[in-house]
PDB file of C-alpha atoms in Angstrom:
ATOM      1  CA  UNK A1471      -0.040  -0.012   0.016  1.00  0.00           C
ATOM      2  CA  UNK A1472       1.287   3.405  -0.930  1.00  0.00           C
ATOM      3  CA  UNK A1473       0.720   5.807   2.009  1.00  0.00           C
ATOM      4  CA  UNK A1474      -0.010   8.706  -0.295  1.00  0.00           C
ATOM      5  CA  UNK A1475      -3.088   6.947  -1.708  1.00  0.00           C
ATOM      6  CA  UNK A1476      -4.697   5.901   1.505  1.00  0.00           C
ATOM      7  CA  UNK A1477      -8.071   7.301   2.452  1.00  0.00           C
ATOM      8  CA  UNK A1478      -9.731   7.556   5.833  1.00  0.00           C
ATOM      9  CA  UNK A1479     -12.489   5.193   4.636  1.00  0.00           C
ATOM     10  CA  UNK A1480      -9.989   2.377   4.358  1.00  0.00           C
ATOM     11  CA  UNK A1481      -9.317   2.401   8.123  1.00  0.00           C
ATOM     12  CA  UNK A1482     -12.278   4.026   9.828  1.00  0.00           C
ATOM     13  CA  UNK A1483     -14.589   2.147  12.136  1.00  0.00           C
ATOM     14  CA  UNK A1484     -17.775   1.805  10.116  1.00  0.00           C
ATOM     15  CA  UNK A1485     -21.263   2.433  11.570  1.00  0.00           C
ATOM     16  CA  UNK A1486     -20.069   3.785  14.917  1.00  0.00           C
ATOM     17  CA  UNK A1487     -22.186   3.858  18.045  1.00  0.00           C
ATOM     18  CA  UNK A1488     -23.892   7.153  18.723  1.00  0.00           C
ATOM     19  CA  UNK A1489     -25.445   8.631  21.879  1.00  0.00           C
ATOM     20  CA  UNK A1490     -28.627  10.625  22.357  1.00  0.00           C
ATOM     21  CA  UNK A1491     -27.930  14.092  23.635  1.00  0.00           C
ATOM     22  CA  UNK A1492     -30.688  13.796  26.197  1.00  0.00           C
ATOM     23  CA  UNK A1493     -28.842  11.140  28.179  1.00  0.00           C
ATOM     24  CA  UNK A1494     -27.126  12.237  31.374  1.00  0.00           C
ATOM     25  CA  UNK A1495     -23.430  11.990  32.143  1.00  0.00           C
ATOM     26  CA  UNK A1496     -23.802   8.775  34.217  1.00  0.00           C
ATOM     27  CA  UNK A1497     -25.763   6.974  31.460  1.00  0.00           C
ATOM     28  CA  UNK A1498     -23.355   8.111  28.809  1.00  0.00           C
ATOM     29  CA  UNK A1499     -20.261   6.965  30.694  1.00  0.00           C
ATOM     30  CA  UNK A1500     -21.976   3.665  31.469  1.00  0.00           C
ATOM     31  CA  UNK A1501     -22.804   3.189  27.752  1.00  0.00           C
ATOM     32  CA  UNK A1502     -19.232   3.959  26.789  1.00  0.00           C
ATOM     33  CA  UNK A1503     -17.988   1.378  29.301  1.00  0.00           C
ATOM     34  CA  UNK A1504     -20.464  -1.287  28.037  1.00  0.00           C
ATOM     35  CA  UNK A1505     -19.595  -0.646  24.330  1.00  0.00           C
ATOM     36  CA  UNK A1506     -15.865  -0.360  25.109  1.00  0.00           C
ATOM     37  CA  UNK A1507     -15.532   2.889  23.172  1.00  0.00           C
ATOM     38  CA  UNK A1508     -13.752   6.122  24.078  1.00  0.00           C
ATOM     39  CA  UNK A1509     -15.618   8.485  21.748  1.00  0.00           C
ATOM     40  CA  UNK A1510     -19.294   8.869  20.905  1.00  0.00           C
ATOM     41  CA  UNK A1511     -20.954  11.203  18.389  1.00  0.00           C
ATOM     42  CA  UNK A1512     -23.809  13.012  20.146  1.00  0.00           C
ATOM     43  CA  UNK A1513     -27.091  13.396  18.316  1.00  0.00           C
ATOM     44  CA  UNK A1514     -30.215  15.316  19.233  1.00  0.00           C
ATOM     45  CA  UNK A1515     -33.439  15.140  17.195  1.00  0.00           C
ATOM     46  CA  UNK A1516     -31.516  13.256  14.459  1.00  0.00           C
ATOM     47  CA  UNK A1517     -28.828  15.928  14.070  1.00  0.00           C
ATOM     48  CA  UNK A1518     -25.149  15.781  15.105  1.00  0.00           C
ATOM     49  CA  UNK A1519     -24.597  18.213  17.925  1.00  0.00           C
ATOM     50  CA  UNK A1520     -21.064  17.196  19.044  1.00  0.00           C
ATOM     51  CA  UNK A1521     -18.814  14.453  20.261  1.00  0.00           C
ATOM     52  CA  UNK A1522     -17.882  13.272  23.696  1.00  0.00           C
ATOM     53  CA  UNK A1523     -14.916  11.281  24.891  1.00  0.00           C
ATOM     54  CA  UNK A1524     -14.300   9.343  28.134  1.00  0.00           C
ATOM     55  CA  UNK A1525     -11.684  12.000  28.884  1.00  0.00           C
ATOM     56  CA  UNK A1526     -14.181  14.751  28.419  1.00  0.00           C
ATOM     57  CA  UNK A1527     -16.484  13.134  30.950  1.00  0.00           C
ATOM     58  CA  UNK A1528     -13.650  12.769  33.460  1.00  0.00           C
ATOM     59  CA  UNK A1529     -12.912  16.492  33.181  1.00  0.00           C
ATOM     60  CA  UNK A1530     -16.560  17.403  33.402  1.00  0.00           C
ATOM     61  CA  UNK A1531     -17.119  15.277  36.487  1.00  0.00           C
ATOM     62  CA  UNK A1532     -14.226  17.101  38.191  1.00  0.00           C
ATOM     63  CA  UNK A1533     -16.179  20.365  38.040  1.00  0.00           C
ATOM     64  CA  UNK A1534     -17.779  20.982  41.395  1.00  0.00           C
ATOM     65  CA  UNK A1535     -21.491  21.682  41.463  1.00  0.00           C
ATOM     66  CA  UNK A1536     -22.418  19.537  38.427  1.00  0.00           C
ATOM     67  CA  UNK A1537     -24.853  16.747  39.169  1.00  0.00           C
ATOM     68  CA  UNK A1538     -23.924  13.979  36.694  1.00  0.00           C
ATOM     69  CA  UNK A1539     -27.343  12.373  37.019  1.00  0.00           C
ATOM     70  CA  UNK A1540     -29.024  15.605  35.915  1.00  0.00           C
ATOM     71  CA  UNK A1541     -26.550  16.954  33.395  1.00  0.00           C
ATOM     72  CA  UNK A1542     -27.456  16.176  29.764  1.00  0.00           C
ATOM     73  CA  UNK A1543     -24.547  15.137  27.581  1.00  0.00           C
ATOM     74  CA  UNK A1544     -25.636  17.576  24.817  1.00  0.00           C
ATOM     75  CA  UNK A1545     -25.048  20.443  27.208  1.00  0.00           C
ATOM     76  CA  UNK A1546     -21.395  19.468  27.823  1.00  0.00           C
ATOM     77  CA  UNK A1547     -20.258  17.697  24.635  1.00  0.00           C
ATOM     78  CA  UNK A1548     -17.721  19.241  22.295  1.00  0.00           C
ATOM     79  CA  UNK A1549     -19.695  21.093  19.629  1.00  0.00           C
ATOM     80  CA  UNK A1550     -18.600  21.287  15.987  1.00  0.00           C
ATOM     81  CA  UNK A1551     -16.430  18.145  16.014  1.00  0.00           C
ATOM     82  CA  UNK A1552     -13.806  17.576  13.382  1.00  0.00           C
ATOM     83  CA  UNK A1553     -15.530  16.037  10.326  1.00  0.00           C
ATOM     84  CA  UNK A1554     -13.992  14.642   7.072  1.00  0.00           C
ATOM     85  CA  UNK A1555     -15.239  12.921   3.966  1.00  0.00           C
ATOM     86  CA  UNK A1556     -14.636   9.144   3.572  1.00  0.00           C
ATOM     87  CA  UNK A1557     -12.408   9.973   0.495  1.00  0.00           C
ATOM     88  CA  UNK A1558     -10.259  12.359   2.497  1.00  0.00           C
ATOM     89  CA  UNK A1559      -6.567  11.517   2.287  1.00  0.00           C
ATOM     90  CA  UNK A1560      -5.541   9.677   5.439  1.00  0.00           C
ATOM     91  CA  UNK A1561      -2.423  11.814   5.719  1.00  0.00           C
ATOM     92  CA  UNK A1562      -4.530  14.966   5.881  1.00  0.00           C
ATOM     93  CA  UNK A1563      -6.884  13.583   8.508  1.00  0.00           C
ATOM     94  CA  UNK A1564      -4.026  12.369  10.692  1.00  0.00           C
ATOM     95  CA  UNK A1565      -2.220  15.755  10.246  1.00  0.00           C
ATOM     96  CA  UNK A1566      -5.386  17.628  11.256  1.00  0.00           C
ATOM     97  CA  UNK A1567      -5.981  15.399  14.265  1.00  0.00           C
ATOM     98  CA  UNK A1568      -2.393  15.806  15.505  1.00  0.00           C
ATOM     99  CA  UNK A1569      -2.432  19.572  15.022  1.00  0.00           C
ATOM    100  CA  UNK A1570      -5.804  19.957  16.853  1.00  0.00           C
ATOM    101  CA  UNK A1571      -4.785  17.350  19.467  1.00  0.00           C
ATOM    102  CA  UNK A1572      -7.966  15.428  19.098  1.00  0.00           C
ATOM    103  CA  UNK A1573      -8.627  11.732  19.403  1.00  0.00           C
ATOM    104  CA  UNK A1574     -11.288  11.199  16.794  1.00  0.00           C
ATOM    105  CA  UNK A1575     -12.575  12.346  13.431  1.00  0.00           C
ATOM    106  CA  UNK A1576     -16.173  11.837  12.382  1.00  0.00           C
ATOM    107  CA  UNK A1577     -16.405  10.565   8.844  1.00  0.00           C
ATOM    108  CA  UNK A1578     -19.555  11.934   7.078  1.00  0.00           C
ATOM    109  CA  UNK A1579     -20.982  12.145   3.575  1.00  0.00           C
ATOM    110  CA  UNK A1580     -24.080  14.179   2.647  1.00  0.00           C
ATOM    111  CA  UNK A1581     -24.814  14.809   6.355  1.00  0.00           C
ATOM    112  CA  UNK A1582     -24.775  11.103   7.155  1.00  0.00           C
ATOM    113  CA  UNK A1583     -22.335   9.529   9.580  1.00  0.00           C
ATOM    114  CA  UNK A1584     -20.346   6.866   7.777  1.00  0.00           C
ATOM    115  CA  UNK A1585     -17.708   6.077  10.370  1.00  0.00           C
ATOM    116  CA  UNK A1586     -15.286   7.304  13.003  1.00  0.00           C
ATOM    117  CA  UNK A1587     -11.470   7.363  12.774  1.00  0.00           C
ATOM    118  CA  UNK A1588      -9.806   7.279  16.161  1.00  0.00           C
ATOM    119  CA  UNK A1589      -6.226   7.097  17.473  1.00  0.00           C
ATOM    120  CA  UNK A1590      -6.738   3.306  17.817  1.00  0.00           C
ATOM    121  CA  UNK A1591      -7.516   3.175  14.091  1.00  0.00           C
ATOM    122  CA  UNK A1592      -4.427   5.269  13.437  1.00  0.00           C
ATOM    123  CA  UNK A1593      -2.310   2.712  15.332  1.00  0.00           C
ATOM    124  CA  UNK A1594      -3.728  -0.071  13.120  1.00  0.00           C
ATOM    125  CA  UNK A1595      -2.630   1.998  10.079  1.00  0.00           C
ATOM    126  CA  UNK A1596       0.792   2.210  11.551  1.00  0.00           C
ATOM    127  CA  UNK A1597       0.931  -1.588  11.921  1.00  0.00           C
ATOM    128  CA  UNK A1598      -0.074  -2.014   8.280  1.00  0.00           C
ATOM    129  CA  UNK A1599       2.525   0.505   7.081  1.00  0.00           C
ATOM    130  CA  UNK A1600       5.150  -1.166   9.209  1.00  0.00           C
ATOM    131  CA  UNK A1601       4.009  -4.481   7.744  1.00  0.00           C
ATOM    132  CA  UNK A1602       4.315  -6.132  11.131  1.00  0.00           C
ATOM    133  CA  UNK A1603       2.230  -8.675  12.912  1.00  0.00           C
ATOM    134  CA  UNK A1604       1.307  -7.767  16.483  1.00  0.00           C
ATOM    135  CA  UNK A1605       3.668  -9.236  19.080  1.00  0.00           C
ATOM    136  CA  UNK A1606       2.227 -12.006  21.213  1.00  0.00           C
ATOM    137  CA  UNK A1607       1.242 -10.833  24.652  1.00  0.00           C
TER     138      UNK A1607
END
């Protein structure tokens, strides 16, 4: 594989889990734990309103005075998440993520979520490019 021809669609996680913006912080974190994911796109009334990470939730819970059982995730998620097209060059998406210091890119086409590209996906790309098999644990 030539790195210059790689697209984000080749390595993204397809059909990612999403979360309803009306859920509270406790339910959101529980859902992330159950699904074993670190990033969730947040939707409200069928529209993307942001993204939340497990790290975001940890920071939010550290704020005194917030009741996690009564704080809706849409009110504390990161609005305007980084979005790219499935045909975006992988090198550009990785560059953008590194410069913005973000852990996930939402992959969308015509307003529809197609996938998510995370740091874990980027590590899998690195393995492919290094042409190595994972070491036995």
